[in-house]
Coordinates of N, CA and C and ligand atoms in Angstrom, one line a residue:
M1 N 7.0 20.4 4.2 CA 6.2 19.1 3.9 C 4.8 19.4 3.9
T2 N 4.4 20.4 4.8 CA 2.9 20.5 4.7 C 2.6 21.3 3.5
E3 N 1.3 20.7 3.1 CA 0.9 21.4 1.8 C -0.6 21.7 2.0
R4 N -1.1 22.4 0.9 CA -2.7 22.6 0.8 C -3.2 22.1 -0.2
S5 N -4.7 21.6 -0.2 CA -5.3 21.4 -1.0 C -6.7 22.2 -1.3
L6 N -7.3 22.2 -2.5 CA -8.6 22.9 -2.8 C -9.8 21.7 -2.8
V7 N -10.6 21.8 -2.0 CA -11.7 20.9 -1.9 C -12.9 21.7 -2.3
L8 N -13.9 21.1 -3.0 CA -15.2 21.5 -3.5 C -16.2 20.5 -3.0
V9 N -17.2 20.9 -2.2 CA -18.4 20.1 -2.0 C -19.3 20.6 -3.1
K10 N -19.4 19.8 -4.1 CA -20.3 20.1 -5.5 C -21.7 20.4 -5.2
P11 N -22.5 21.1 -6.2 CA -23.8 21.3 -5.9 C -24.6 20.3 -5.7
D12 N -24.4 18.9 -6.2 CA -25.2 17.8 -5.7 C -25.2 17.4 -4.2
A13 N -24.0 17.5 -3.7 CA -23.7 17.3 -2.3 C -24.2 18.4 -1.8
F14 N -24.0 19.6 -1.9 CA -24.6 20.7 -1.0 C -26.0 20.5 -1.0
A15 N -26.8 20.4 -2.0 CA -28.1 20.4 -2.0 C -28.7 19.1 -1.0
R16 N -27.8 18.2 -1.0 CA -28.2 16.9 0.0 C -27.8 17.1 1.4
G17 N -27.2 18.2 1.6 CA -26.8 18.4 3.1 C -25.7 17.7 3.3
L18 N -24.7 17.2 2.3 CA -23.5 16.6 2.8 C -22.3 17.3 3.1
T19 N -22.5 18.7 3.1 CA -21.2 19.5 3.4 C -20.7 19.1 5.0
G20 N -21.3 18.7 5.7 CA -21.1 18.5 7.1 C -20.3 17.3 7.1
E21 N -20.9 16.4 6.4 CA -20.0 14.9 6.2 C -18.8 14.8 5.7
V22 N -18.7 15.8 4.7 CA -17.3 15.9 4.1 C -16.4 16.5 5.0
L23 N -16.8 17.6 5.5 CA -16.1 18.2 6.6 C -15.8 17.2 7.8
R24 N -16.4 16.5 8.2 CA -16.3 15.5 9.5 C -15.0 14.6 8.7
R25 N -15.3 14.1 7.7 CA -14.3 13.1 7.1 C -12.8 13.8 6.9
I26 N -12.8 15.1 6.6 CA -11.5 15.8 6.3 C -11.0 16.0 7.9
E27 N -11.8 16.4 9.0 CA -11.3 16.8 10.2 C -10.9 15.4 10.9
G28 N -11.9 14.1 10.4 CA -11.4 12.9 11.2 C -10.1 12.5 10.7
K29 N -9.9 12.8 9.5 CA -8.5 12.3 8.8 C -7.3 13.3 9.6
G30 N -7.6 14.3 10.0 CA -6.7 15.0 10.7 C -6.2 16.2 10.1
Y31 N -6.9 16.7 8.9 CA -6.4 17.7 8.3 C -7.2 19.1 8.9
T32 N -6.2 20.2 8.4 CA -6.7 21.4 9.2 C -7.6 22.2 8.2
L33 N -8.6 22.8 8.5 CA -9.3 23.6 7.8 C -8.6 25.2 7.7
V34 N -8.5 25.7 6.7 CA -7.7 27.0 6.5 C -8.8 28.1 6.1
A35 N -9.5 27.8 5.1 CA -10.6 28.8 4.7 C -11.7 27.8 4.3
L36 N -13.0 28.4 4.3 CA -14.1 27.8 3.8 C -15.2 29.1 3.6
K37 N -15.7 28.8 2.1 CA -16.9 29.8 1.9 C -18.0 28.9 1.0
V38 N -19.1 29.6 1.2 CA -20.2 29.1 0.2 C -20.5 30.1 -0.7
L39 N -20.6 29.5 -1.9 CA -20.9 30.6 -3.0 C -21.3 29.6 -4.3
T40 N -22.4 30.4 -5.1 CA -22.6 29.7 -6.4 C -21.8 30.4 -7.6
P41 N -20.7 29.4 -7.9 CA -19.6 29.7 -8.9 C -20.3 30.3 -10.2
E42 N -19.8 31.4 -10.6 CA -19.8 31.9 -12.1 C -19.2 31.1 -13.0
R43 N -19.5 31.2 -14.1 CA -19.0 30.1 -15.2 C -17.5 30.8 -15.5
D44 N -17.1 32.0 -15.6 CA -15.7 32.4 -16.0 C -14.9 31.8 -14.8
L45 N -15.2 31.7 -13.5 CA -14.5 31.2 -12.5 C -14.2 29.6 -12.8
L46 N -15.3 28.8 -13.1 CA -15.3 27.5 -13.4 C -14.4 27.2 -14.7
A47 N -14.5 28.2 -15.6 CA -13.7 27.9 -17.0 C -12.2 28.2 -16.4
Q48 N -11.8 28.8 -15.5 CA -10.4 29.0 -15.1 C -10.3 27.6 -14.3
H49 N -11.1 27.1 -13.4 CA -10.7 26.0 -12.6 C -10.7 24.7 -13.5
Y50 N -11.4 24.6 -14.5 CA -11.4 23.4 -15.3 C -10.8 23.6 -16.7
A51 N -9.9 24.5 -16.8 CA -9.1 24.9 -18.0 C -8.7 23.6 -18.6
E52 N -8.0 22.7 -18.0 CA -7.8 21.5 -18.6 C -8.7 20.6 -19.3
H53 N -10.0 20.8 -19.0 CA -10.9 20.0 -19.6 C -11.7 20.6 -20.7
E54 N -11.2 21.9 -21.1 CA -11.7 22.7 -22.2 C -11.7 21.7 -23.5
G55 N -12.9 21.6 -24.2 CA -12.7 20.9 -25.4 C -13.2 19.7 -25.4
K56 N -13.3 19.1 -24.1 CA -13.8 17.8 -24.0 C -15.2 17.7 -24.1
G57 N -15.7 16.5 -24.6 CA -17.2 16.3 -24.6 C -18.1 16.5 -23.3
F58 N -17.5 16.5 -22.3 CA -18.3 16.8 -20.9 C -18.3 18.2 -20.5
Y59 N -17.4 19.0 -21.1 CA -16.7 20.1 -20.5 C -17.8 21.1 -20.2
G60 N -19.1 21.2 -21.2 CA -20.2 22.1 -21.2 C -21.3 21.6 -20.0
E61 N -21.4 20.4 -20.1 CA -22.3 19.8 -19.0 C -21.5 19.9 -17.6
L62 N -20.3 19.8 -17.6 CA -19.7 20.0 -16.3 C -19.9 21.6 -15.9
L63 N -19.7 22.4 -16.5 CA -20.0 23.8 -16.1 C -21.4 24.1 -15.9
D64 N -22.1 23.5 -16.4 CA -23.8 23.6 -16.3 C -23.9 23.3 -14.9
F65 N -23.5 21.9 -14.6 CA -23.8 21.4 -13.3 C -23.1 22.1 -12.3
M66 N -21.8 22.5 -12.4 CA -21.2 23.3 -11.2 C -21.7 24.7 -10.9
S67 N -22.3 25.5 -12.0 CA -22.9 26.5 -11.7 C -24.1 26.6 -11.3
S68 N -24.7 25.1 -11.2 CA -26.2 25.0 -11.0 C -26.7 25.6 -9.6
G69 N -26.0 25.7 -8.6 CA -26.1 26.0 -7.2 C -25.2 26.0 -6.4
P70 N -25.3 26.4 -5.1 CA -24.3 26.6 -4.1 C -23.2 25.4 -4.0
V71 N -22.0 25.7 -3.8 CA -21.1 24.9 -3.2 C -20.5 25.4 -2.1
T72 N -19.8 24.6 -1.3 CA -18.8 24.9 -0.5 C -17.3 24.8 -0.9
A73 N -16.5 25.7 -0.8 CA -15.1 25.7 -1.2 C -14.4 25.8 0.0
I74 N -13.1 25.0 0.2 CA -12.7 24.7 1.2 C -11.1 24.7 1.2
V75 N -10.3 25.2 1.6 CA -8.8 24.8 1.7 C -8.4 24.1 3.0
I76 N -7.8 22.9 2.6 CA -7.4 21.9 3.6 C -5.8 22.2 3.7
E77 N -5.3 21.6 4.9 CA -3.8 21.7 5.1 C -3.4 20.4 5.8
G78 N -2.2 20.0 5.2 CA -1.6 19.1 6.2 C -0.7 18.2 5.2
V79 N 0.3 17.5 5.7 CA 1.3 16.6 5.0 C 0.8 15.6 4.3
R80 N 0.8 15.7 2.8 CA 0.5 14.8 1.9 C -1.1 14.8 1.8
C81 N -1.8 16.0 2.0 CA -3.2 16.1 2.2 C -4.0 16.1 0.7
I82 N -3.1 16.4 -0.2 CA -3.7 16.3 -1.7 C -3.8 14.8 -2.0
E83 N -2.8 14.1 -1.8 CA -2.9 12.4 -2.2 C -4.0 12.0 -1.0
G84 N -4.0 12.4 0.2 CA -4.9 12.0 1.2 C -6.4 12.3 1.0
F85 N -6.5 13.5 0.6 CA -8.0 13.8 0.2 C -8.6 13.1 -0.9
R86 N -7.7 12.8 -2.1 CA -8.1 12.1 -3.3 C -8.3 10.6 -2.8
S87 N -7.6 10.1 -1.8 CA -8.0 8.9 -1.3 C -9.4 8.8 -0.7
L88 N -9.6 9.9 0.3 CA -10.8 10.0 0.8 C -12.0 10.2 -0.1
A89 N -11.6 10.9 -1.2 CA -12.8 11.1 -2.3 C -13.2 9.8 -3.0
G90 N -12.3 8.9 -3.4 CA -12.3 8.0 -4.2 C -12.1 8.2 -5.6
K91 N -12.5 7.2 -6.6 CA -12.4 7.3 -7.9 C -13.3 8.4 -8.5
T92 N -13.1 8.8 -9.5 CA -14.0 10.0 -10.4 C -15.3 9.4 -10.6
D93 N -15.5 8.3 -11.0 CA -16.8 7.7 -11.4 C -17.4 7.1 -10.1
P94 N -18.5 8.0 -9.5 CA -19.0 7.4 -8.4 C -19.7 6.0 -8.4
T95 N -19.9 5.5 -9.4 CA -20.4 4.0 -9.3 C -19.1 3.1 -9.1
A96 N -18.1 3.5 -9.7 CA -16.8 2.7 -9.3 C -16.2 3.0 -8.2
A97 N -16.2 4.0 -7.7 CA -15.7 4.5 -6.3 C -16.1 3.5 -5.3
A98 N -14.9 3.1 -4.5 CA -15.2 2.1 -3.2 C -16.0 2.6 -2.5
P99 N -16.7 1.6 -1.8 CA -17.6 2.0 -0.5 C -16.5 2.3 0.5
G100 N -16.9 3.2 1.2 CA -15.9 3.8 2.2 C -15.3 5.2 1.8
S101 N -15.4 5.4 0.4 CA -14.9 6.7 0.1 C -16.0 7.7 -0.1
I102 N -15.9 8.8 -0.1 CA -16.8 9.8 0.0 C -17.6 9.6 -1.4
R103 N -17.1 9.4 -2.5 CA -17.8 9.4 -3.6 C -18.4 7.8 -3.8
G104 N -18.0 6.9 -3.2 CA -18.3 5.5 -3.0 C -19.7 5.6 -2.2
D105 N -19.5 6.1 -1.1 CA -20.5 6.0 0.1 C -22.0 7.2 -0.4
F106 N -21.7 8.2 -1.1 CA -22.6 9.1 -1.4 C -22.9 9.3 -2.8
G107 N -22.3 9.0 -3.8 CA -22.4 9.4 -5.1 C -23.1 8.3 -6.0
R108 N -23.6 8.4 -6.9 CA -24.4 7.5 -7.8 C -24.5 8.2 -9.3
D109 N -24.5 7.3 -10.2 CA -25.0 7.6 -11.6 C -26.6 8.0 -11.7
W110 N -26.8 9.1 -12.0 CA -28.3 9.8 -12.1 C -28.7 9.7 -13.5
G111 N -28.0 9.0 -14.3 CA -28.3 8.9 -15.8 C -27.5 9.9 -16.6
N112 N -26.6 10.6 -16.1 CA -25.8 11.6 -16.8 C -24.2 11.4 -16.7
G113 N -24.0 10.0 -16.3 CA -22.6 9.7 -16.3 C -21.9 10.2 -15.0
P114 N -20.6 10.4 -15.0 CA -19.8 10.6 -13.7 C -19.8 12.1 -13.4
T115 N -20.4 13.0 -14.1 CA -20.3 14.4 -13.7 C -20.8 14.7 -12.4
E116 N -21.6 14.2 -11.9 CA -22.2 14.5 -10.4 C -21.5 13.6 -9.5
N117 N -20.4 14.0 -9.0 CA -19.6 13.3 -8.1 C -19.3 13.8 -6.7
I118 N -20.0 14.6 -6.3 CA -20.1 14.9 -4.8 C -18.7 16.1 -4.5
V119 N -17.7 15.7 -4.8 CA -16.5 16.5 -4.4 C -15.5 16.6 -5.3
H120 N -14.7 17.7 -5.3 CA -13.5 18.0 -6.1 C -12.3 18.0 -5.1
G121 N -11.3 17.6 -5.3 CA -9.8 17.7 -4.8 C -8.8 17.9 -5.5
S122 N -7.9 19.0 -5.4 CA -6.7 19.1 -6.0 C -6.0 17.8 -6.4
D123 N -5.3 17.8 -7.6 CA -4.6 16.6 -8.1 C -3.0 16.6 -7.9
S124 N -2.5 17.8 -7.7 CA -1.1 17.9 -7.6 C -0.8 19.3 -6.9
P125 N 0.5 19.3 -6.3 CA 0.8 20.6 -5.6 C 0.5 22.0 -6.6
E126 N 0.9 21.6 -7.7 CA 0.9 22.8 -8.8 C -0.7 23.2 -9.0
S127 N -1.6 22.2 -9.1 CA -2.9 22.3 -9.4 C -3.5 23.0 -8.1
A128 N -3.1 22.7 -6.9 CA -3.6 23.1 -5.7 C -3.2 24.7 -5.5
V129 N -2.0 24.9 -5.8 CA -1.8 26.5 -5.6 C -2.6 27.2 -6.8
R130 N -2.5 26.8 -8.1 CA -3.5 27.5 -8.8 C -4.9 27.5 -8.5
E131 N -5.4 26.5 -8.1 CA -6.8 26.3 -7.8 C -7.1 27.4 -6.5
I132 N -6.4 27.2 -5.4 CA -6.7 28.1 -4.3 C -6.5 29.6 -4.9
G133 N -5.6 29.9 -5.9 CA -5.5 31.2 -6.2 C -6.8 31.7 -6.8
I134 N -7.6 30.7 -7.4 CA -8.7 31.1 -8.4 C -9.9 31.3 -7.3
W135 N -10.1 30.3 -6.3 CA -11.0 30.5 -5.4 C -10.9 31.3 -4.3
F136 N -9.7 31.5 -3.8 CA -9.4 32.2 -2.8 C -8.1 33.3 -3.0
P137 N -8.5 34.3 -3.8 CA -7.5 35.2 -4.4 C -6.8 35.9 -3.2
D138 N -7.3 36.1 -1.9 CA -7.0 36.8 -0.8 C -6.1 36.1 -0.1
L139 N -6.1 34.7 -0.2 CA -5.4 34.0 0.8 C -3.9 33.9 0.6
G140 N -3.1 34.3 1.7 CA -1.7 34.5 1.5 C -0.9 33.1 1.2
Ligands
DAT201 P1 -11.3 14.5 -10.8 O1 -12.4 15.2 -10.3 O2 -11.4 13.1 -10.1 O3 -10.1 15.1 -10.5 P2 -11.2 14.8 -13.5 O4 -10.4 16.0 -13.3 O5 -10.8 13.9 -14.7 O6 -11.6 14.1 -12.3 O7 -12.5 15.5 -14.2 C1 -13.0 16.7 -13.5 C2 -14.6 16.5 -13.5 O8 -15.3 16.3 -14.6 C3 -15.0 15.0 -12.6 O9 -15.1 15.3 -11.2 C4 -16.2 14.8 -13.3 C5 -16.3 15.2 -14.4 N1 -15.9 14.1 -15.5 C6 -14.6 13.6 -15.8 N2 -14.7 12.9 -16.7 C7 -16.1 12.7 -17.2 C8 -16.6 12.1 -18.2 N3 -15.9 11.2 -18.9 N4 -17.9 12.4 -18.3 C9 -18.6 13.2 -17.5 N5 -18.0 13.8 -16.7 C10 -16.7 13.7 -16.5
MG202 MG1 -9.2 16.7 -11.7

């Protein structure tokens, strides 16, 4: 029943010092931290991570943004943590994300649409396994 999810604190949130706030919410919810690292992701890693979005209009700006500075990559664990973290994160568009959610409380549109939205969370068990393999290839 226990599953894992890949969470990213994106460059906008890292630069604003929100990594601790995101970790606080994950731990407050009761999920376990399995692995955590800070890195500025290379474009080829991001191309793997965002393969499902290749060819979309926002793909280039998404990779530009995500490679623009450090991120914190986190593996969390717990029963239904994939769904649970997506709920903590809120809707993709930070303008529409509900207050109380991470994106709703800390994200906004800076004039570039919804690309800068604070966090990533895996959207299914299959995505989580695939994404954890990309970001933490040494994790068993
Ligand atoms: P999520 O991150 O909520 O799973 P997604 O997988 O559909 O959303 O998209 C991945 C990221 O791409 C998202 O966090 C922000 C960006 N994005 C999505 N739709 C976009 C759009 N229409 N314009 C600009 N950026 C977008
Ligand atoms: Mg997604």
